[in-house]
Amino acid sequence: MKDYAIFLLDPSGRVSSWNLGAERIKGYKMNEILGKHFSVFYPRQAIEQQFPDYELKKARQEGRFEHEGWRIRKDGSSFWANVIITPLINPTGRLLGFSKITRDLTKRKQQEEELTRSNEDLHHINEDLDNFVYTASHDLKAPILNIEGLLKALEKQIGTEVLQKEAVGRTYQLLYGSVNRFKATVRDLTQVARISKESSEDVDRIAIEDMLAEVREDLAPQIRQAQAQVAIKLDGATVLFSRKNLKSVLYNLLSNAIKYRSPERELQVRITCRQQGDYHVLSVQDNGLGMDMRQEEKIFGLFKRLHAHVEGTGIGLYIVKRIMENAGGRIEVESQVDVGSTFRVYFKR
């Protein structure tokens, strides 16, 4: 047994046996350690706090003691150990000593610390990104309004007759369309910033069907224009969620289905909900353009768009993903090009 230090202690805690695993992990030869108190393996602070004696006491009281912490090798180096101490008692109830099993988990501890540092670094990066988005979304509003005002002033100055000329009118509409797309992008960026800043927003018990009715009303012009058939079967499902965020999730999923419809067939959207373990799973299925799942990482990315000819900012699904993850849920997608897509969002019940 080279990966485990397995040895015995007498009732007072002195080492009475030693295996090759103990020699490899702790660095002591058998003749160097037999008869010494096992506290020699502990950092000074643990010895001053009488932690080795506490371990033996708890093992005797409870029949077993397990702990993870720093231990010291013969050469003075530290290692992260998992320790199990078991009392050895004869049939008459007399304590004969203790068995002690130690595993060296230093590599696992280092990996956990590296993962923690990576998560902290990622958190700081995300914070910086969120702060940039928050600042940019606010700072860009004023120049956009200025440009929009200038276009309106230009429209009044040159008059409708000039704008009706094909070349001038086309240029003016391109400018106005660009400003509107810019406004939509800033609006979505503002929502991204709001999600980041309002992590502790109040939640309510909300009927998904009621909220979806609001969303359908907001999207009624787009639904009519697309001649979409929207079928809903939710069976009274309710979720504990932020009202604004739930509406944003439903709005983005339904508007996406409409936006990415296929010109080859009538748009059919089916929205259902079912229970799965601790979650309500809401599905939004469409028969639209579909997506290549080999590019799945782009689907929920910021400013990522798989269909460049479809107008949009590339932020909607990113917002849905952030909202769901912040609320302890998730979003998944199944899709096939020219067949359609199914988005599933998992709400905690």
CSV table of C-alpha atoms in Angstrom, one decimal:
chain,number,residue,atom,x,y,z
A,1,MET,CA,0.0,0.0,0.0
A,2,LYS,CA,2.1,2.9,-1.3
A,3,ASP,CA,-0.6,5.5,-1.6
A,4,TYR,CA,-1.9,5.2,2.0
A,5,ALA,CA,0.0,5.7,5.2
A,6,ILE,CA,-1.4,2.9,7.5
A,7,PHE,CA,-0.1,2.6,11.0
A,8,LEU,CA,-1.1,2.0,14.6
A,9,LEU,CA,-0.9,4.2,17.6
A,10,ASP,CA,-0.8,3.1,21.2
A,11,PRO,CA,-3.5,4.5,23.6
A,12,SER,CA,-1.4,7.6,24.3
A,13,GLY,CA,-0.9,8.4,20.6
A,14,ARG,CA,2.7,7.0,20.1
A,15,VAL,CA,3.5,5.2,16.8
A,16,SER,CA,3.6,1.4,17.2
A,17,SER,CA,3.7,0.2,13.5
A,18,TRP,CA,4.6,1.7,10.2
A,19,ASN,CA,4.1,0.7,6.5
A,20,LEU,CA,5.8,1.6,3.3
A,21,GLY,CA,3.0,4.0,2.3
A,22,ALA,CA,3.7,6.0,5.6
A,23,GLU,CA,7.4,6.0,4.8
A,24,ARG,CA,6.8,7.4,1.3
A,25,ILE,CA,4.2,10.0,2.3
A,26,LYS,CA,5.7,11.2,5.6
A,27,GLY,CA,9.4,10.6,4.9
A,28,TYR,CA,10.3,8.7,8.1
A,29,LYS,CA,11.9,5.3,8.2
A,30,MET,CA,10.4,2.8,10.6
A,31,ASN,CA,13.3,3.0,13.1
A,32,GLU,CA,13.1,6.8,13.1
A,33,ILE,CA,9.4,7.1,14.0
A,34,LEU,CA,8.4,4.1,16.2
A,35,GLY,CA,7.7,5.3,19.7
A,36,LYS,CA,7.3,9.0,18.8
A,37,HIS,CA,4.0,10.8,19.4
A,38,PHE,CA,2.0,11.2,16.2
A,39,SER,CA,1.7,15.0,16.9
A,40,VAL,CA,5.2,15.2,15.1
A,41,PHE,CA,3.2,15.2,11.8
A,42,TYR,CA,1.2,18.3,12.7
A,43,PRO,CA,2.0,22.0,12.2
A,44,ARG,CA,3.0,24.0,15.3
A,45,GLN,CA,-0.3,25.8,15.6
A,46,ALA,CA,-2.3,22.6,15.6
A,47,ILE,CA,0.0,21.2,18.4
A,48,GLU,CA,-0.4,24.4,20.4
A,49,GLN,CA,-4.2,24.1,20.1
A,50,GLN,CA,-3.9,20.4,21.2
A,51,PHE,CA,-5.6,19.2,18.0
A,52,PRO,CA,-3.9,15.7,17.9
A,53,ASP,CA,-5.3,15.0,21.4
A,54,TYR,CA,-8.7,16.2,20.3
A,55,GLU,CA,-8.6,13.8,17.3
A,56,LEU,CA,-8.0,10.8,19.6
A,57,LYS,CA,-10.7,12.0,22.0
A,58,LYS,CA,-13.3,12.3,19.3
A,59,ALA,CA,-12.4,9.0,17.7
A,60,ARG,CA,-12.9,7.3,21.1
A,61,GLN,CA,-16.2,9.0,21.7
A,62,GLU,CA,-17.7,8.5,18.2
A,63,GLY,CA,-16.0,5.3,17.0
A,64,ARG,CA,-14.3,7.1,14.1
A,65,PHE,CA,-12.7,10.5,13.3
A,66,GLU,CA,-12.1,11.9,9.8
A,67,HIS,CA,-10.4,15.2,9.0
A,68,GLU,CA,-8.6,17.0,6.2
A,69,GLY,CA,-5.8,19.5,6.8
A,70,TRP,CA,-2.2,20.3,6.5
A,71,ARG,CA,0.4,17.9,7.8
A,72,ILE,CA,4.2,18.0,8.0
A,73,ARG,CA,6.8,15.6,6.5
A,74,LYS,CA,10.1,14.8,8.0
A,75,ASP,CA,11.9,17.3,5.8
A,76,GLY,CA,9.5,20.1,7.0
A,77,SER,CA,7.4,20.3,3.8
A,78,SER,CA,3.6,20.4,4.1
A,79,PHE,CA,1.1,18.2,2.4
A,80,TRP,CA,-2.7,18.2,2.4
A,81,ALA,CA,-3.9,15.0,4.2
A,82,ASN,CA,-7.1,13.1,4.6
A,83,VAL,CA,-6.9,11.4,8.0
A,84,ILE,CA,-9.1,8.6,9.4
A,85,ILE,CA,-8.6,7.5,13.0
A,86,THR,CA,-10.4,4.5,14.4
A,87,PRO,CA,-10.1,3.2,18.1
A,88,LEU,CA,-9.2,-0.4,18.6
A,89,ILE,CA,-11.1,-1.9,21.5
A,90,ASN,CA,-10.9,-5.5,22.9
A,91,PRO,CA,-14.0,-7.5,23.8
A,92,THR,CA,-13.8,-6.3,27.4
A,93,GLY,CA,-14.0,-2.7,26.3
A,94,ARG,CA,-10.3,-1.8,27.0
A,95,LEU,CA,-8.7,0.6,24.5
A,96,LEU,CA,-5.7,-1.1,22.8
A,97,GLY,CA,-4.8,1.9,20.6
A,98,PHE,CA,-5.8,3.5,17.3
A,99,SER,CA,-5.5,2.7,13.6
A,100,LYS,CA,-4.6,5.7,11.5
A,101,ILE,CA,-4.9,6.0,7.7
A,102,THR,CA,-3.6,9.0,5.9
A,103,ARG,CA,-3.9,9.9,2.2
A,104,ASP,CA,-1.9,12.6,0.5
A,105,LEU,CA,-4.4,14.8,-1.3
A,106,THR,CA,-2.0,17.7,-2.1
A,107,LYS,CA,-2.5,17.4,-5.9
A,108,ARG,CA,-6.3,17.6,-5.4
A,109,LYS,CA,-6.0,20.5,-3.0
A,110,GLN,CA,-3.7,22.4,-5.5
A,111,GLN,CA,-6.2,21.7,-8.3
A,112,GLU,CA,-9.1,23.0,-6.1
A,113,GLU,CA,-7.1,26.1,-5.3
A,114,GLU,CA,-6.2,26.7,-9.0
A,115,LEU,CA,-9.9,26.3,-9.9
A,116,THR,CA,-10.8,28.7,-7.2
A,117,ARG,CA,-8.2,31.2,-8.5
A,118,SER,CA,-9.5,30.7,-12.0
A,119,ASN,CA,-13.1,31.3,-10.9
A,120,GLU,CA,-12.0,34.4,-9.1
A,121,ASP,CA,-10.1,35.7,-12.1
A,122,LEU,CA,-13.1,34.9,-14.3
A,123,HIS,CA,-15.4,36.7,-11.9
A,124,HIS,CA,-13.2,39.8,-12.0
A,125,ILE,CA,-13.1,39.6,-15.8
A,126,ASN,CA,-16.9,39.4,-15.9
A,127,GLU,CA,-17.2,42.3,-13.5
A,128,ASP,CA,-14.9,44.4,-15.7
A,129,LEU,CA,-17.0,43.4,-18.8
A,130,ASP,CA,-20.2,44.2,-17.0
A,131,ASN,CA,-18.9,47.6,-15.9
A,132,PHE,CA,-17.8,48.3,-19.5
A,133,VAL,CA,-21.3,47.3,-20.8
A,134,TYR,CA,-23.0,49.4,-18.1
A,135,THR,CA,-20.9,52.5,-18.9
A,136,ALA,CA,-21.1,52.0,-22.7
A,137,SER,CA,-24.8,51.5,-22.7
A,138,HIS,CA,-25.3,54.8,-20.8
A,139,ASP,CA,-22.6,56.9,-22.6
A,140,LEU,CA,-23.9,55.9,-26.1
A,141,LYS,CA,-27.5,57.1,-25.5
A,142,ALA,CA,-26.7,60.8,-25.8
A,143,PRO,CA,-24.8,60.7,-29.1
A,144,ILE,CA,-27.5,58.5,-30.6
A,145,LEU,CA,-30.2,60.9,-29.6
A,146,ASN,CA,-28.2,63.7,-31.1
A,147,ILE,CA,-27.9,61.9,-34.4
A,148,GLU,CA,-31.6,61.1,-34.4
A,149,GLY,CA,-32.3,64.8,-33.7
A,150,LEU,CA,-30.1,65.9,-36.5
A,151,LEU,CA,-31.8,63.5,-39.0
A,152,LYS,CA,-35.2,64.9,-38.0
A,153,ALA,CA,-33.9,68.5,-38.4
A,154,LEU,CA,-32.4,67.5,-41.8
A,155,GLU,CA,-35.8,66.1,-42.8
A,156,LYS,CA,-37.5,69.4,-42.0
A,157,GLN,CA,-34.8,71.4,-43.7
A,158,ILE,CA,-34.6,69.6,-47.0
A,159,GLY,CA,-38.4,68.9,-47.2
A,160,THR,CA,-40.4,65.9,-48.3
A,161,GLU,CA,-40.0,66.6,-52.0
A,162,VAL,CA,-36.2,66.1,-51.8
A,163,LEU,CA,-36.6,63.0,-49.7
A,164,GLN,CA,-39.0,61.5,-52.3
A,165,LYS,CA,-36.1,61.5,-54.8
A,166,GLU,CA,-34.9,57.9,-55.0
A,167,ALA,CA,-31.2,58.4,-54.2
A,168,VAL,CA,-31.7,60.9,-51.4
A,169,GLY,CA,-34.6,58.9,-49.9
A,170,ARG,CA,-32.7,55.7,-49.9
A,171,THR,CA,-29.7,57.3,-48.2
A,172,TYR,CA,-31.9,58.9,-45.6
A,173,GLN,CA,-33.7,55.6,-44.8
A,174,LEU,CA,-30.3,53.8,-44.5
A,175,LEU,CA,-29.1,56.4,-42.0
A,176,TYR,CA,-32.4,56.2,-40.1
A,177,GLY,CA,-32.3,52.4,-40.1
A,178,SER,CA,-28.8,52.4,-38.8
A,179,VAL,CA,-29.7,54.8,-35.9
A,180,ASN,CA,-32.7,52.5,-35.0
A,181,ARG,CA,-30.4,49.4,-35.0
A,182,PHE,CA,-27.9,51.3,-32.8
A,183,LYS,CA,-30.8,52.3,-30.5
A,184,ALA,CA,-31.9,48.6,-30.3
A,185,THR,CA,-28.3,47.5,-29.5
A,186,VAL,CA,-27.9,50.1,-26.7
A,187,ARG,CA,-31.4,49.1,-25.3
A,188,ASP,CA,-30.3,45.4,-25.2
A,189,LEU,CA,-26.9,46.4,-23.7
A,190,THR,CA,-28.8,48.3,-21.0
A,191,GLN,CA,-30.7,45.2,-20.2
A,192,VAL,CA,-27.5,43.2,-20.0
A,193,ALA,CA,-26.1,45.8,-17.6
A,194,ARG,CA,-29.3,45.7,-15.5
A,195,ILE,CA,-29.2,41.9,-15.2
A,196,SER,CA,-25.6,42.2,-13.9
A,197,LYS,CA,-26.4,45.0,-11.4
A,198,GLU,CA,-29.7,43.6,-10.1
A,199,SER,CA,-28.7,40.2,-8.9
A,200,SER,CA,-31.0,40.3,-5.8
A,201,GLU,CA,-34.1,41.5,-7.5
A,202,ASP,CA,-37.4,40.7,-5.7
A,203,VAL,CA,-39.3,37.6,-7.0
A,204,ASP,CA,-42.9,36.7,-7.1
A,205,ARG,CA,-45.0,33.5,-7.6
A,206,ILE,CA,-46.0,34.0,-11.3
A,207,ALA,CA,-48.2,32.0,-13.6
A,208,ILE,CA,-46.2,31.5,-16.8
A,209,GLU,CA,-49.4,31.6,-18.9
A,210,ASP,CA,-50.4,35.0,-17.6
A,211,MET,CA,-47.0,36.4,-18.3
A,212,LEU,CA,-47.0,34.8,-21.8
A,213,ALA,CA,-50.3,36.5,-22.5
A,214,GLU,CA,-48.6,39.9,-21.9
A,215,VAL,CA,-45.8,38.9,-24.2
A,216,ARG,CA,-48.2,37.8,-26.9
A,217,GLU,CA,-49.9,41.2,-26.7
A,218,ASP,CA,-46.6,43.0,-27.0
A,219,LEU,CA,-45.6,40.9,-30.0
A,220,ALA,CA,-49.1,40.9,-31.6
A,221,PRO,CA,-48.0,43.1,-34.6
A,222,GLN,CA,-45.0,40.8,-35.4
A,223,ILE,CA,-47.2,37.7,-34.9
A,224,ARG,CA,-49.8,39.1,-37.4
A,225,GLN,CA,-47.1,40.1,-39.9
A,226,ALA,CA,-45.5,36.7,-39.8
A,227,GLN,CA,-48.9,35.0,-39.9
A,228,ALA,CA,-47.6,32.8,-37.1
A,229,GLN,CA,-49.7,30.1,-35.4
A,230,VAL,CA,-48.8,30.0,-31.7
A,231,ALA,CA,-50.1,27.1,-29.7
A,232,ILE,CA,-49.7,27.2,-25.9
A,233,LYS,CA,-50.2,24.4,-23.3
A,234,LEU,CA,-48.8,25.2,-19.9
A,235,ASP,CA,-51.3,23.5,-17.5
A,236,GLY,CA,-51.2,26.3,-14.9
A,237,ALA,CA,-47.4,26.1,-14.2
A,238,THR,CA,-46.1,28.8,-11.8
A,239,VAL,CA,-42.6,29.9,-11.0
A,240,LEU,CA,-40.9,31.9,-8.3
A,241,PHE,CA,-39.2,34.5,-10.5
A,242,SER,CA,-38.5,38.2,-11.1
A,243,ARG,CA,-41.5,39.6,-13.2
A,244,LYS,CA,-39.2,41.7,-15.4
A,245,ASN,CA,-36.8,38.8,-16.0
A,246,LEU,CA,-39.5,36.3,-16.7
A,247,LYS,CA,-41.1,38.6,-19.3
A,248,SER,CA,-37.7,39.1,-20.9
A,249,VAL,CA,-37.1,35.4,-21.1
A,250,LEU,CA,-40.5,34.7,-22.7
A,251,TYR,CA,-40.3,37.8,-25.0
A,252,ASN,CA,-36.8,36.9,-26.4
A,253,LEU,CA,-37.7,33.2,-27.0
A,254,LEU,CA,-41.0,34.0,-28.8
A,255,SER,CA,-39.6,36.9,-30.7
A,256,ASN,CA,-36.7,34.8,-31.8
A,257,ALA,CA,-39.0,32.1,-33.1
A,258,ILE,CA,-40.8,34.8,-35.2
A,259,LYS,CA,-37.7,36.5,-36.3
A,260,TYR,CA,-36.0,33.3,-37.6
A,261,ARG,CA,-39.0,31.9,-39.4
A,262,SER,CA,-38.6,30.1,-42.8
A,263,PRO,CA,-40.0,31.8,-45.9
A,264,GLU,CA,-40.8,28.3,-47.2
A,265,ARG,CA,-43.6,27.5,-44.8
A,266,GLU,CA,-46.2,28.8,-42.4
A,267,LEU,CA,-44.6,29.5,-39.0
A,268,GLN,CA,-45.8,27.1,-36.3
A,269,VAL,CA,-44.7,27.8,-32.7
A,270,ARG,CA,-45.6,25.4,-29.9
A,271,ILE,CA,-45.0,26.4,-26.2
A,272,THR,CA,-45.4,23.7,-23.5
A,273,CYS,CA,-44.4,23.2,-19.9
A,274,ARG,CA,-43.7,20.0,-18.0
A,275,GLN,CA,-42.3,19.1,-14.6
A,276,GLN,CA,-38.9,17.4,-14.4
A,277,GLY,CA,-37.5,16.8,-10.9
A,278,ASP,CA,-37.0,20.1,-9.2
A,279,TYR,CA,-37.7,22.1,-12.4
A,280,HIS,CA,-40.5,23.4,-14.6
A,281,VAL,CA,-39.2,22.9,-18.1
A,282,LEU,CA,-40.6,25.4,-20.6
A,283,SER,CA,-40.2,24.4,-24.3
A,284,VAL,CA,-40.5,26.8,-27.2
A,285,GLN,CA,-40.5,24.8,-30.5
A,286,ASP,CA,-40.7,26.3,-34.0
A,287,ASN,CA,-40.4,25.1,-37.6
A,288,GLY,CA,-38.2,28.0,-38.6
A,289,LEU,CA,-34.7,28.3,-40.2
A,290,GLY,CA,-33.0,26.2,-37.6
A,291,MET,CA,-29.3,26.3,-36.7
A,292,ASP,CA,-26.2,24.2,-37.2
A,293,MET,CA,-25.5,22.6,-33.8
A,294,ARG,CA,-21.8,22.4,-34.6
A,295,GLN,CA,-21.8,26.2,-33.9
A,296,GLU,CA,-23.7,25.7,-30.6
A,297,GLU,CA,-21.2,27.9,-28.7
A,298,LYS,CA,-22.2,30.9,-30.8
A,299,ILE,CA,-25.9,30.5,-30.1
A,300,PHE,CA,-25.8,32.1,-26.6
A,301,GLY,CA,-22.8,34.3,-27.2
A,302,LEU,CA,-22.9,38.1,-27.0
A,303,PHE,CA,-23.3,39.7,-30.5
A,304,LYS,CA,-23.2,36.2,-32.1
A,305,ARG,CA,-25.6,35.7,-35.0
A,306,LEU,CA,-25.8,32.5,-37.1
A,307,HIS,CA,-28.2,34.1,-39.7
A,308,ALA,CA,-26.6,37.4,-40.9
A,309,HIS,CA,-29.5,38.2,-43.2
A,310,VAL,CA,-32.0,38.3,-40.3
A,311,GLU,CA,-32.2,41.7,-38.5
A,312,GLY,CA,-31.2,41.6,-34.9
A,313,THR,CA,-28.6,42.6,-32.3
A,314,GLY,CA,-27.3,39.1,-31.3
A,315,ILE,CA,-28.0,39.8,-27.6
A,316,GLY,CA,-31.4,38.3,-26.9
A,317,LEU,CA,-30.3,34.7,-26.2
A,318,TYR,CA,-27.3,35.9,-24.3
A,319,ILE,CA,-29.7,37.8,-22.0
A,320,VAL,CA,-31.9,34.7,-21.5
A,321,LYS,CA,-28.9,32.6,-20.6
A,322,ARG,CA,-27.6,35.2,-18.1
A,323,ILE,CA,-31.1,35.5,-16.5
A,324,MET,CA,-31.6,31.8,-16.2
A,325,GLU,CA,-28.1,31.1,-14.8
A,326,ASN,CA,-28.5,34.0,-12.2
A,327,ALA,CA,-31.7,32.4,-11.1
A,328,GLY,CA,-30.3,28.9,-10.7
A,329,GLY,CA,-31.8,27.5,-13.9
A,330,ARG,CA,-30.4,26.9,-17.4
A,331,ILE,CA,-31.3,27.0,-21.1
A,332,GLU,CA,-30.7,24.3,-23.7
A,333,VAL,CA,-31.3,24.1,-27.4
A,334,GLU,CA,-31.9,21.4,-30.1
A,335,SER,CA,-31.9,22.5,-33.7
A,336,GLN,CA,-31.6,21.4,-37.2
A,337,VAL,CA,-31.1,23.6,-40.3
A,338,ASP,CA,-34.3,24.0,-42.4
A,339,VAL,CA,-36.3,22.0,-39.8
A,340,GLY,CA,-36.5,24.3,-36.8
A,341,SER,CA,-35.4,24.7,-33.2
A,342,THR,CA,-36.5,23.8,-29.7
A,343,PHE,CA,-35.4,26.0,-26.7
A,344,ARG,CA,-35.9,24.6,-23.2
A,345,VAL,CA,-35.6,26.8,-20.1
A,346,TYR,CA,-35.4,25.1,-16.7
A,347,PHE,CA,-37.1,27.1,-13.9
A,348,LYS,CA,-36.6,26.0,-10.3
A,349,ARG,CA,-39.9,25.0,-8.8
